[in-house]
Amino acid sequence: ETAVFQTPNYHVTQVGNEVSFNCKQTLGHDTMYWYKQDSKKLLKIMFSYNNKQLIVNETVPRRFSPQSSDKAHLNLRIKSVEPEDSAVYLCASSTWGGQDTQYFGPGTRLLVL
Amino acid sequence: GDSVTQTEGQVTVSESKSLIINCTYSATSIGYPNLFWYVRYPGEGLQLLLKVITAGQKGSSRGFEATYNKEATSFHLQKASVQESDSAVYYCALSECNMGYKLTFGTGTSLLVDP
């Protein structure tokens, strides 16, 4: 049963364009995350938000910006995409606390031509 | 920073044979990290397989087990008898409170079970 929803599933764009990905969770969690899975399948954290507050901001290029309207939504905007941004972007949510399970969405696959 | 190492990128095992997928970790905090195994079955999203938050404890799920060994900084995943339906990609991960509870993942191990 899907409880973390991501749109779109797949997006193809040209270098220099702006893209936005949406993530919504219906689990009542207060913490959300964005991870990037690159072509080598390596999964790395990009951002995390707790109650709409930015908690983790890894070293990602400034063209990436997360946007949280409420604790159930965490979107990701990429201004002026680069070829190396081609990846799968995974959204996750959890309650606050390291022992709690993070629930993942199905991912958004981005291809930059 | 934190790191998780999985030495096997791909493993092939015959059905009903035993399995071990190695995982070692390095954590920055003075305390002990929380340890997880996540799994991605073909066509499905990433999901939790098992977790252990206390050093020395063992977690289990779907016939898989992993023991939190703080001396060896290891969290190997084992199963006594694999089934074809266990074919998936397995990720070892850790989280720490002083790192915002983000998950640090290993590179993943792709398991193929031969029928």
JSON list of C-alpha atoms in Angstrom, two decimals:
[
{"chain": "A", "resi": 1, "resn": "GLU", "atom": "CA", "xyz": [0.00, 0.00, 0.00]},
{"chain": "A", "resi": 2, "resn": "THR", "atom": "CA", "xyz": [1.61, 3.26, -1.16]},
{"chain": "A", "resi": 3, "resn": "ALA", "atom": "CA", "xyz": [1.68, 6.00, 1.42]},
{"chain": "A", "resi": 4, "resn": "VAL", "atom": "CA", "xyz": [4.45, 8.17, -0.01]},
{"chain": "A", "resi": 5, "resn": "PHE", "atom": "CA", "xyz": [3.49, 9.53, -3.41]},
{"chain": "A", "resi": 6, "resn": "GLN", "atom": "CA", "xyz": [5.84, 11.06, -5.94]},
{"chain": "A", "resi": 7, "resn": "THR", "atom": "CA", "xyz": [5.12, 12.78, -9.22]},
{"chain": "A", "resi": 8, "resn": "PRO", "atom": "CA", "xyz": [6.13, 12.53, -11.95]},
{"chain": "A", "resi": 9, "resn": "ASN", "atom": "CA", "xyz": [7.38, 8.98, -12.32]},
{"chain": "A", "resi": 10, "resn": "TYR", "atom": "CA", "xyz": [9.70, 9.93, -15.14]},
{"chain": "A", "resi": 11, "resn": "HIS", "atom": "CA", "xyz": [10.85, 13.20, -16.64]},
{"chain": "A", "resi": 12, "resn": "VAL", "atom": "CA", "xyz": [13.04, 13.98, -19.64]},
{"chain": "A", "resi": 13, "resn": "THR", "atom": "CA", "xyz": [14.38, 17.48, -20.09]},
{"chain": "A", "resi": 14, "resn": "GLN", "atom": "CA", "xyz": [17.13, 19.51, -21.70]},
{"chain": "A", "resi": 15, "resn": "VAL", "atom": "CA", "xyz": [20.19, 20.98, -20.04]},
{"chain": "A", "resi": 16, "resn": "GLY", "atom": "CA", "xyz": [19.41, 24.36, -18.52]},
{"chain": "A", "resi": 17, "resn": "ASN", "atom": "CA", "xyz": [15.71, 23.78, -17.93]},
{"chain": "A", "resi": 18, "resn": "GLU", "atom": "CA", "xyz": [13.98, 23.98, -14.56]},
{"chain": "A", "resi": 19, "resn": "VAL", "atom": "CA", "xyz": [12.18, 20.96, -13.12]},
{"chain": "A", "resi": 20, "resn": "SER", "atom": "CA", "xyz": [10.06, 20.35, -10.04]},
{"chain": "A", "resi": 21, "resn": "PHE", "atom": "CA", "xyz": [9.26, 17.10, -8.33]},
{"chain": "A", "resi": 22, "resn": "ASN", "atom": "CA", "xyz": [6.44, 16.61, -5.87]},
{"chain": "A", "resi": 23, "resn": "CYS", "atom": "CA", "xyz": [6.24, 14.39, -2.81]},
{"chain": "A", "resi": 24, "resn": "LYS", "atom": "CA", "xyz": [3.31, 13.84, -0.48]},
{"chain": "A", "resi": 25, "resn": "GLN", "atom": "CA", "xyz": [2.96, 11.47, 2.44]},
{"chain": "A", "resi": 26, "resn": "THR", "atom": "CA", "xyz": [-0.26, 10.34, 4.08]},
{"chain": "A", "resi": 27, "resn": "LEU", "atom": "CA", "xyz": [1.31, 8.67, 7.11]},
{"chain": "A", "resi": 28, "resn": "GLY", "atom": "CA", "xyz": [1.05, 11.63, 9.46]},
{"chain": "A", "resi": 29, "resn": "HIS", "atom": "CA", "xyz": [4.84, 11.82, 9.74]},
{"chain": "A", "resi": 30, "resn": "ASP", "atom": "CA", "xyz": [6.64, 15.02, 10.71]},
{"chain": "A", "resi": 31, "resn": "THR", "atom": "CA", "xyz": [9.93, 14.41, 8.91]},
{"chain": "A", "resi": 32, "resn": "MET", "atom": "CA", "xyz": [10.57, 14.10, 5.17]},
{"chain": "A", "resi": 33, "resn": "TYR", "atom": "CA", "xyz": [13.68, 13.47, 3.11]},
{"chain": "A", "resi": 34, "resn": "TRP", "atom": "CA", "xyz": [15.03, 13.63, -0.41]},
{"chain": "A", "resi": 35, "resn": "TYR", "atom": "CA", "xyz": [17.62, 11.11, -1.54]},
{"chain": "A", "resi": 36, "resn": "LYS", "atom": "CA", "xyz": [19.42, 10.84, -4.86]},
{"chain": "A", "resi": 37, "resn": "GLN", "atom": "CA", "xyz": [20.28, 7.50, -6.45]},
{"chain": "A", "resi": 38, "resn": "ASP", "atom": "CA", "xyz": [22.89, 7.90, -9.15]},
{"chain": "A", "resi": 39, "resn": "SER", "atom": "CA", "xyz": [23.76, 5.71, -12.11]},
{"chain": "A", "resi": 40, "resn": "LYS", "atom": "CA", "xyz": [25.92, 3.52, -9.87]},
{"chain": "A", "resi": 41, "resn": "LYS", "atom": "CA", "xyz": [22.88, 2.92, -7.63]},
{"chain": "A", "resi": 42, "resn": "LEU", "atom": "CA", "xyz": [24.48, 4.82, -4.75]},
{"chain": "A", "resi": 43, "resn": "LEU", "atom": "CA", "xyz": [21.80, 6.34, -2.49]},
{"chain": "A", "resi": 44, "resn": "LYS", "atom": "CA", "xyz": [22.71, 9.63, -0.82]},
{"chain": "A", "resi": 45, "resn": "ILE", "atom": "CA", "xyz": [20.75, 12.05, 1.33]},
{"chain": "A", "resi": 46, "resn": "MET", "atom": "CA", "xyz": [20.16, 15.51, -0.07]},
{"chain": "A", "resi": 47, "resn": "PHE", "atom": "CA", "xyz": [17.79, 17.22, 2.38]},
{"chain": "A", "resi": 48, "resn": "SER", "atom": "CA", "xyz": [15.57, 16.50, 5.32]},
{"chain": "A", "resi": 49, "resn": "TYR", "atom": "CA", "xyz": [12.80, 18.57, 6.89]},
{"chain": "A", "resi": 50, "resn": "ASN", "atom": "CA", "xyz": [11.20, 18.22, 10.30]},
{"chain": "A", "resi": 51, "resn": "ASN", "atom": "CA", "xyz": [7.90, 20.09, 10.72]},
{"chain": "A", "resi": 52, "resn": "LYS", "atom": "CA", "xyz": [8.70, 22.28, 7.74]},
{"chain": "A", "resi": 53, "resn": "GLN", "atom": "CA", "xyz": [12.12, 23.17, 9.13]},
{"chain": "A", "resi": 54, "resn": "LEU", "atom": "CA", "xyz": [15.28, 22.28, 7.22]},
{"chain": "A", "resi": 55, "resn": "ILE", "atom": "CA", "xyz": [17.32, 19.83, 9.32]},
{"chain": "A", "resi": 56, "resn": "VAL", "atom": "CA", "xyz": [19.82, 18.31, 6.94]},
{"chain": "A", "resi": 57, "resn": "ASN", "atom": "CA", "xyz": [21.29, 20.02, 3.92]},
{"chain": "A", "resi": 58, "resn": "GLU", "atom": "CA", "xyz": [24.06, 17.97, 2.42]},
{"chain": "A", "resi": 59, "resn": "THR", "atom": "CA", "xyz": [26.56, 19.44, 0.03]},
{"chain": "A", "resi": 60, "resn": "VAL", "atom": "CA", "xyz": [24.40, 19.68, -3.05]},
{"chain": "A", "resi": 61, "resn": "PRO", "atom": "CA", "xyz": [24.66, 22.30, -5.80]},
{"chain": "A", "resi": 62, "resn": "ARG", "atom": "CA", "xyz": [22.75, 25.50, -5.14]},
{"chain": "A", "resi": 63, "resn": "ARG", "atom": "CA", "xyz": [20.49, 24.86, -8.12]},
{"chain": "A", "resi": 64, "resn": "PHE", "atom": "CA", "xyz": [18.68, 22.30, -5.92]},
{"chain": "A", "resi": 65, "resn": "SER", "atom": "CA", "xyz": [16.10, 23.75, -3.55]},
{"chain": "A", "resi": 66, "resn": "PRO", "atom": "CA", "xyz": [13.58, 21.90, -1.38]},
{"chain": "A", "resi": 67, "resn": "GLN", "atom": "CA", "xyz": [10.17, 23.44, -0.74]},
{"chain": "A", "resi": 68, "resn": "SER", "atom": "CA", "xyz": [7.87, 22.47, 2.11]},
{"chain": "A", "resi": 69, "resn": "SER", "atom": "CA", "xyz": [4.35, 23.91, 2.38]},
{"chain": "A", "resi": 70, "resn": "ASP", "atom": "CA", "xyz": [3.35, 21.69, 5.28]},
{"chain": "A", "resi": 71, "resn": "LYS", "atom": "CA", "xyz": [4.70, 18.63, 6.97]},
{"chain": "A", "resi": 72, "resn": "ALA", "atom": "CA", "xyz": [2.96, 16.29, 4.52]},
{"chain": "A", "resi": 73, "resn": "HIS", "atom": "CA", "xyz": [4.60, 17.79, 1.43]},
{"chain": "A", "resi": 74, "resn": "LEU", "atom": "CA", "xyz": [8.21, 18.21, 0.41]},
{"chain": "A", "resi": 75, "resn": "ASN", "atom": "CA", "xyz": [8.93, 19.23, -3.17]},
{"chain": "A", "resi": 76, "resn": "LEU", "atom": "CA", "xyz": [12.26, 19.51, -4.93]},
{"chain": "A", "resi": 77, "resn": "ARG", "atom": "CA", "xyz": [13.10, 22.12, -7.49]},
{"chain": "A", "resi": 78, "resn": "ILE", "atom": "CA", "xyz": [16.13, 22.03, -9.75]},
{"chain": "A", "resi": 79, "resn": "LYS", "atom": "CA", "xyz": [16.93, 25.29, -11.46]},
{"chain": "A", "resi": 80, "resn": "SER", "atom": "CA", "xyz": [18.96, 24.89, -14.65]},
{"chain": "A", "resi": 81, "resn": "VAL", "atom": "CA", "xyz": [19.55, 21.13, -14.73]},
{"chain": "A", "resi": 82, "resn": "GLU", "atom": "CA", "xyz": [22.91, 19.63, -15.66]},
{"chain": "A", "resi": 83, "resn": "PRO", "atom": "CA", "xyz": [23.63, 16.20, -17.23]},
{"chain": "A", "resi": 84, "resn": "GLU", "atom": "CA", "xyz": [24.93, 14.90, -13.90]},
{"chain": "A", "resi": 85, "resn": "ASP", "atom": "CA", "xyz": [21.50, 15.50, -12.38]},
{"chain": "A", "resi": 86, "resn": "SER", "atom": "CA", "xyz": [20.22, 12.45, -14.28]},
{"chain": "A", "resi": 87, "resn": "ALA", "atom": "CA", "xyz": [19.28, 10.08, -11.48]},
{"chain": "A", "resi": 88, "resn": "VAL", "atom": "CA", "xyz": [16.40, 8.66, -9.51]},
{"chain": "A", "resi": 89, "resn": "TYR", "atom": "CA", "xyz": [15.16, 10.95, -6.76]},
{"chain": "A", "resi": 90, "resn": "LEU", "atom": "CA", "xyz": [13.57, 9.21, -3.80]},
{"chain": "A", "resi": 91, "resn": "CYS", "atom": "CA", "xyz": [11.35, 10.89, -1.25]},
{"chain": "A", "resi": 92, "resn": "ALA", "atom": "CA", "xyz": [10.89, 9.39, 2.20]},
{"chain": "A", "resi": 93, "resn": "SER", "atom": "CA", "xyz": [9.12, 10.17, 5.45]},
{"chain": "A", "resi": 94, "resn": "SER", "atom": "CA", "xyz": [9.30, 9.11, 9.08]},
{"chain": "A", "resi": 95, "resn": "THR", "atom": "CA", "xyz": [8.48, 10.22, 12.56]},
{"chain": "A", "resi": 96, "resn": "TRP", "atom": "CA", "xyz": [11.28, 12.17, 14.20]},
{"chain": "A", "resi": 97, "resn": "GLY", "atom": "CA", "xyz": [13.78, 9.79, 15.70]},
{"chain": "A", "resi": 98, "resn": "GLY", "atom": "CA", "xyz": [16.60, 7.69, 14.32]},
{"chain": "A", "resi": 99, "resn": "GLN", "atom": "CA", "xyz": [15.12, 4.34, 15.20]},
{"chain": "A", "resi": 100, "resn": "ASP", "atom": "CA", "xyz": [12.00, 4.99, 13.23]},
{"chain": "A", "resi": 101, "resn": "THR", "atom": "CA", "xyz": [11.48, 3.44, 9.84]},
{"chain": "A", "resi": 102, "resn": "GLN", "atom": "CA", "xyz": [11.70, 5.69, 6.83]},
{"chain": "A", "resi": 103, "resn": "TYR", "atom": "CA", "xyz": [9.03, 4.97, 4.22]},
{"chain": "A", "resi": 104, "resn": "PHE", "atom": "CA", "xyz": [10.03, 5.57, 0.64]},
{"chain": "A", "resi": 105, "resn": "GLY", "atom": "CA", "xyz": [8.14, 6.66, -2.41]},
{"chain": "A", "resi": 106, "resn": "PRO", "atom": "CA", "xyz": [8.54, 4.95, -5.78]},
{"chain": "A", "resi": 107, "resn": "GLY", "atom": "CA", "xyz": [10.98, 7.56, -7.04]},
{"chain": "A", "resi": 108, "resn": "THR", "atom": "CA", "xyz": [11.17, 10.07, -9.88]},
{"chain": "A", "resi": 109, "resn": "ARG", "atom": "CA", "xyz": [13.58, 9.21, -12.67]},
{"chain": "A", "resi": 110, "resn": "LEU", "atom": "CA", "xyz": [15.15, 12.28, -14.29]},
{"chain": "A", "resi": 111, "resn": "LEU", "atom": "CA", "xyz": [16.95, 12.15, -17.61]},
{"chain": "A", "resi": 112, "resn": "VAL", "atom": "CA", "xyz": [18.79, 15.25, -18.71]},
{"chain": "A", "resi": 113, "resn": "LEU", "atom": "CA", "xyz": [19.70, 15.34, -22.39]},
{"chain": "B", "resi": 1, "resn": "GLY", "atom": "CA", "xyz": [31.49, 11.37, 8.12]},
{"chain": "B", "resi": 2, "resn": "ASP", "atom": "CA", "xyz": [29.47, 8.19, 8.44]},
{"chain": "B", "resi": 3, "resn": "SER", "atom": "CA", "xyz": [30.00, 5.38, 5.97]},
{"chain": "B", "resi": 4, "resn": "VAL", "atom": "CA", "xyz": [28.62, 1.92, 5.23]},
{"chain": "B", "resi": 5, "resn": "THR", "atom": "CA", "xyz": [30.51, -0.70, 3.25]},
{"chain": "B", "resi": 6, "resn": "GLN", "atom": "CA", "xyz": [28.99, -3.62, 1.39]},
{"chain": "B", "resi": 7, "resn": "THR", "atom": "CA", "xyz": [31.73, -5.58, -0.32]},
{"chain": "B", "resi": 8, "resn": "GLU", "atom": "CA", "xyz": [29.58, -7.70, -2.63]},
{"chain": "B", "resi": 9, "resn": "GLY", "atom": "CA", "xyz": [27.90, -5.89, -5.46]},
{"chain": "B", "resi": 10, "resn": "GLN", "atom": "CA", "xyz": [26.20, -8.98, -6.79]},
{"chain": "B", "resi": 11, "resn": "VAL", "atom": "CA", "xyz": [25.61, -12.40, -5.29]},
{"chain": "B", "resi": 12, "resn": "THR", "atom": "CA", "xyz": [24.13, -15.52, -6.89]},
{"chain": "B", "resi": 13, "resn": "VAL", "atom": "CA", "xyz": [22.90, -18.33, -4.67]},
{"chain": "B", "resi": 14, "resn": "SER", "atom": "CA", "xyz": [21.01, -21.52, -5.45]},
{"chain": "B", "resi": 15, "resn": "GLU", "atom": "CA", "xyz": [17.60, -21.93, -3.92]},
{"chain": "B", "resi": 16, "resn": "SER", "atom": "CA", "xyz": [17.59, -23.51, -0.44]},
{"chain": "B", "resi": 17, "resn": "LYS", "atom": "CA", "xyz": [21.25, -22.60, 0.14]},
{"chain": "B", "resi": 18, "resn": "SER", "atom": "CA", "xyz": [22.42, -20.26, 2.88]},
{"chain": "B", "resi": 19, "resn": "LEU", "atom": "CA", "xyz": [23.25, -16.60, 2.36]},
{"chain": "B", "resi": 20, "resn": "ILE", "atom": "CA", "xyz": [25.39, -13.99, 4.03]},
{"chain": "B", "resi": 21, "resn": "ILE", "atom": "CA", "xyz": [25.67, -10.39, 2.82]},
{"chain": "B", "resi": 22, "resn": "ASN", "atom": "CA", "xyz": [28.42, -8.45, 4.53]},
{"chain": "B", "resi": 23, "resn": "CYS", "atom": "CA", "xyz": [28.01, -4.98, 5.97]},
{"chain": "B", "resi": 24, "resn": "THR", "atom": "CA", "xyz": [30.46, -2.93, 8.03]},
{"chain": "B", "resi": 25, "resn": "TYR", "atom": "CA", "xyz": [30.04, 0.63, 9.16]},
{"chain": "B", "resi": 26, "resn": "SER", "atom": "CA", "xyz": [31.85, 3.65, 10.49]},
{"chain": "B", "resi": 27, "resn": "ALA", "atom": "CA", "xyz": [29.95, 6.17, 12.60]},
{"chain": "B", "resi": 28, "resn": "THR", "atom": "CA", "xyz": [31.06, 9.58, 13.84]},
{"chain": "B", "resi": 29, "resn": "SER", "atom": "CA", "xyz": [29.05, 9.86, 17.05]},
{"chain": "B", "resi": 30, "resn": "ILE", "atom": "CA", "xyz": [30.25, 8.76, 20.45]},
{"chain": "B", "resi": 31, "resn": "GLY", "atom": "CA", "xyz": [27.14, 6.64, 20.91]},
{"chain": "B", "resi": 32, "resn": "TYR", "atom": "CA", "xyz": [26.00, 3.80, 18.72]},
{"chain": "B", "resi": 33, "resn": "PRO", "atom": "CA", "xyz": [24.17, 4.30, 15.45]},
{"chain": "B", "resi": 34, "resn": "ASN", "atom": "CA", "xyz": [20.87, 2.71, 14.51]},
{"chain": "B", "resi": 35, "resn": "LEU", "atom": "CA", "xyz": [21.31, -0.02, 11.88]},
{"chain": "B", "resi": 36, "resn": "PHE", "atom": "CA", "xyz": [18.96, -1.05, 9.12]},
{"chain": "B", "resi": 37, "resn": "TRP", "atom": "CA", "xyz": [18.58, -3.37, 6.17]},
{"chain": "B", "resi": 38, "resn": "TYR", "atom": "CA", "xyz": [16.37, -2.07, 3.37]},
{"chain": "B", "resi": 39, "resn": "VAL", "atom": "CA", "xyz": [15.31, -4.11, 0.34]},
{"chain": "B", "resi": 40, "resn": "ARG", "atom": "CA", "xyz": [14.06, -3.34, -3.13]},
{"chain": "B", "resi": 41, "resn": "TYR", "atom": "CA", "xyz": [12.20, -6.15, -4.83]},
{"chain": "B", "resi": 42, "resn": "PRO", "atom": "CA", "xyz": [11.87, -6.02, -8.64]},
{"chain": "B", "resi": 43, "resn": "GLY", "atom": "CA", "xyz": [9.25, -3.48, -9.62]},
{"chain": "B", "resi": 44, "resn": "GLU", "atom": "CA", "xyz": [8.73, -2.26, -6.06]},
{"chain": "B", "resi": 45, "resn": "GLY", "atom": "CA", "xyz": [9.91, 0.63, -3.93]},
{"chain": "B", "resi": 46, "resn": "LEU", "atom": "CA", "xyz": [12.57, 0.59, -1.24]},
{"chain": "B", "resi": 47, "resn": "GLN", "atom": "CA", "xyz": [11.23, -0.86, 2.02]},
{"chain": "B", "resi": 48, "resn": "LEU", "atom": "CA", "xyz": [12.54, -1.75, 5.44]},
{"chain": "B", "resi": 49, "resn": "LEU", "atom": "CA", "xyz": [13.54, -5.37, 5.95]},
{"chain": "B", "resi": 50, "resn": "LEU", "atom": "CA", "xyz": [14.77, -5.16, 9.54]},
{"chain": "B", "resi": 51, "resn": "LYS", "atom": "CA", "xyz": [16.37, -2.79, 12.02]},
{"chain": "B", "resi": 52, "resn": "VAL", "atom": "CA", "xyz": [18.33, -2.96, 15.25]},
{"chain": "B", "resi": 53, "resn": "ILE", "atom": "CA", "xyz": [18.90, 0.05, 17.48]},
{"chain": "B", "resi": 54, "resn": "THR", "atom": "CA", "xyz": [20.67, -1.60, 20.40]},
{"chain": "B", "resi": 55, "resn": "ALA", "atom": "CA", "xyz": [24.22, -2.93, 20.17]},
{"chain": "B", "resi": 56, "resn": "GLY", "atom": "CA", "xyz": [24.40, -6.68, 20.68]},
{"chain": "B", "resi": 57, "resn": "GLN", "atom": "CA", "xyz": [20.81, -7.29, 19.65]},
{"chain": "B", "resi": 58, "resn": "LYS", "atom": "CA", "xyz": [19.58, -9.30, 16.67]},
{"chain": "B", "resi": 59, "resn": "GLY", "atom": "CA", "xyz": [16.83, -8.32, 14.27]},
{"chain": "B", "resi": 60, "resn": "SER", "atom": "CA", "xyz": [14.86, -10.70, 12.10]},
{"chain": "B", "resi": 61, "resn": "SER", "atom": "CA", "xyz": [12.23, -10.59, 9.39]},
{"chain": "B", "resi": 62, "resn": "ARG", "atom": "CA", "xyz": [11.06, -12.91, 6.60]},
{"chain": "B", "resi": 63, "resn": "GLY", "atom": "CA", "xyz": [13.66, -15.48, 7.63]},
{"chain": "B", "resi": 64, "resn": "PHE", "atom": "CA", "xyz": [16.53, -12.98, 7.49]},
{"chain": "B", "resi": 65, "resn": "GLU", "atom": "CA", "xyz": [18.63, -12.12, 10.53]},
{"chain": "B", "resi": 66, "resn": "ALA", "atom": "CA", "xyz": [21.27, -9.52, 11.34]},
{"chain": "B", "resi": 67, "resn": "THR", "atom": "CA", "xyz": [23.19, -8.99, 14.57]},
{"chain": "B", "resi": 68, "resn": "TYR", "atom": "CA", "xyz": [24.50, -5.59, 15.69]},
{"chain": "B", "resi": 69, "resn": "ASN", "atom": "CA", "xyz": [28.17, -6.26, 16.45]},
{"chain": "B", "resi": 70, "resn": "LYS", "atom": "CA", "xyz": [29.67, -3.09, 17.88]},
{"chain": "B", "resi": 71, "resn": "GLU", "atom": "CA", "xyz": [33.14, -4.57, 18.39]},
{"chain": "B", "resi": 72, "resn": "ALA", "atom": "CA", "xyz": [33.46, -5.57, 14.75]},
{"chain": "B", "resi": 73, "resn": "THR", "atom": "CA", "xyz": [31.28, -2.64, 13.59]},
{"chain": "B", "resi": 74, "resn": "SER", "atom": "CA", "xyz": [29.37, -5.13, 11.47]},
{"chain": "B", "resi": 75, "resn": "PHE", "atom": "CA", "xyz": [25.74, -5.86, 10.67]},
{"chain": "B", "resi": 76, "resn": "HIS", "atom": "CA", "xyz": [25.81, -8.84, 8.30]},
{"chain": "B", "resi": 77, "resn": "LEU", "atom": "CA", "xyz": [22.58, -10.12, 6.81]},
{"chain": "B", "resi": 78, "resn": "GLN", "atom": "CA", "xyz": [22.02, -13.89, 6.89]},
{"chain": "B", "resi": 79, "resn": "LYS", "atom": "CA", "xyz": [19.43, -16.39, 5.83]},
{"chain": "B", "resi": 80, "resn": "ALA", "atom": "CA", "xyz": [19.62, -20.14, 6.29]},
{"chain": "B", "resi": 81, "resn": "SER", "atom": "CA", "xyz": [17.68, -21.11, 3.17]},
{"chain": "B", "resi": 82, "resn": "VAL", "atom": "CA", "xyz": [16.96, -18.63, 0.41]},
{"chain": "B", "resi": 83, "resn": "GLN", "atom": "CA", "xyz": [14.00, -18.72, -1.93]},
{"chain": "B", "resi": 84, "resn": "GLU", "atom": "CA", "xyz": [13.64, -17.43, -5.47]},
{"chain": "B", "resi": 85, "resn": "SER", "atom": "CA", "xyz": [11.35, -14.68, -4.14]},
{"chain": "B", "resi": 86, "resn": "ASP", "atom": "CA", "xyz": [14.28, -13.29, -2.13]},
{"chain": "B", "resi": 87, "resn": "SER", "atom": "CA", "xyz": [15.89, -12.04, -5.34]},
{"chain": "B", "resi": 88, "resn": "ALA", "atom": "CA", "xyz": [16.24, -8.30, -4.77]},
{"chain": "B", "resi": 89, "resn": "VAL", "atom": "CA", "xyz": [18.70, -5.53, -3.99]},
{"chain": "B", "resi": 90, "resn": "TYR", "atom": "CA", "xyz": [19.65, -5.25, -0.32]},
{"chain": "B", "resi": 91, "resn": "TYR", "atom": "CA", "xyz": [20.95, -2.06, 1.27]},
{"chain": "B", "resi": 92, "resn": "CYS", "atom": "CA", "xyz": [22.62, -1.76, 4.64]},
{"chain": "B", "resi": 93, "resn": "ALA", "atom": "CA", "xyz": [22.17, 1.65, 6.29]},
{"chain": "B", "resi": 94, "resn": "LEU", "atom": "CA", "xyz": [22.72, 3.58, 9.50]},
{"chain": "B", "resi": 95, "resn": "SER", "atom": "CA", "xyz": [21.34, 6.69, 11.13]},
{"chain": "B", "resi": 96, "resn": "GLU", "atom": "CA", "xyz": [22.56, 8.89, 13.98]},
{"chain": "B", "resi": 97, "resn": "CYS", "atom": "CA", "xyz": [20.80, 11.53, 16.07]},
{"chain": "B", "resi": 98, "resn": "ASN", "atom": "CA", "xyz": [23.59, 14.05, 15.62]},
{"chain": "B", "resi": 99, "resn": "MET", "atom": "CA", "xyz": [23.30, 13.72, 11.85]},
{"chain": "B", "resi": 100, "resn": "GLY", "atom": "CA", "xyz": [19.60, 14.59, 11.70]},
{"chain": "B", "resi": 101, "resn": "TYR", "atom": "CA", "xyz": [18.62, 10.93, 11.50]},
{"chain": "B", "resi": 102, "resn": "LYS", "atom": "CA", "xyz": [19.43, 10.83, 7.80]},
{"chain": "B", "resi": 103, "resn": "LEU", "atom": "CA", "xyz": [20.12, 7.37, 6.44]},
{"chain": "B", "resi": 104, "resn": "THR", "atom": "CA", "xyz": [23.62, 6.64, 5.19]},
{"chain": "B", "resi": 105, "resn": "PHE", "atom": "CA", "xyz": [23.43, 3.72, 2.77]},
{"chain": "B", "resi": 106, "resn": "GLY", "atom": "CA", "xyz": [25.87, 1.13, 1.52]},
{"chain": "B", "resi": 107, "resn": "THR", "atom": "CA", "xyz": [26.19, 0.61, -2.21]},
{"chain": "B", "resi": 108, "resn": "GLY", "atom": "CA", "xyz": [23.72, -2.27, -2.24]},
{"chain": "B", "resi": 109, "resn": "THR", "atom": "CA", "xyz": [24.02, -5.98, -2.97]},
{"chain": "B", "resi": 110, "resn": "SER", "atom": "CA", "xyz": [22.00, -7.50, -5.78]},
{"chain": "B", "resi": 111, "resn": "LEU", "atom": "CA", "xyz": [20.91, -11.01, -4.86]},
{"chain": "B", "resi": 112, "resn": "LEU", "atom": "CA", "xyz": [19.89, -13.46, -7.53]},
{"chain": "B", "resi": 113, "resn": "VAL", "atom": "CA", "xyz": [18.51, -16.79, -6.36]},
{"chain": "B", "resi": 114, "resn": "ASP", "atom": "CA", "xyz": [18.71, -19.57, -8.91]},
{"chain": "B", "resi": 115, "resn": "PRO", "atom": "CA", "xyz": [15.70, -21.93, -8.88]}
]
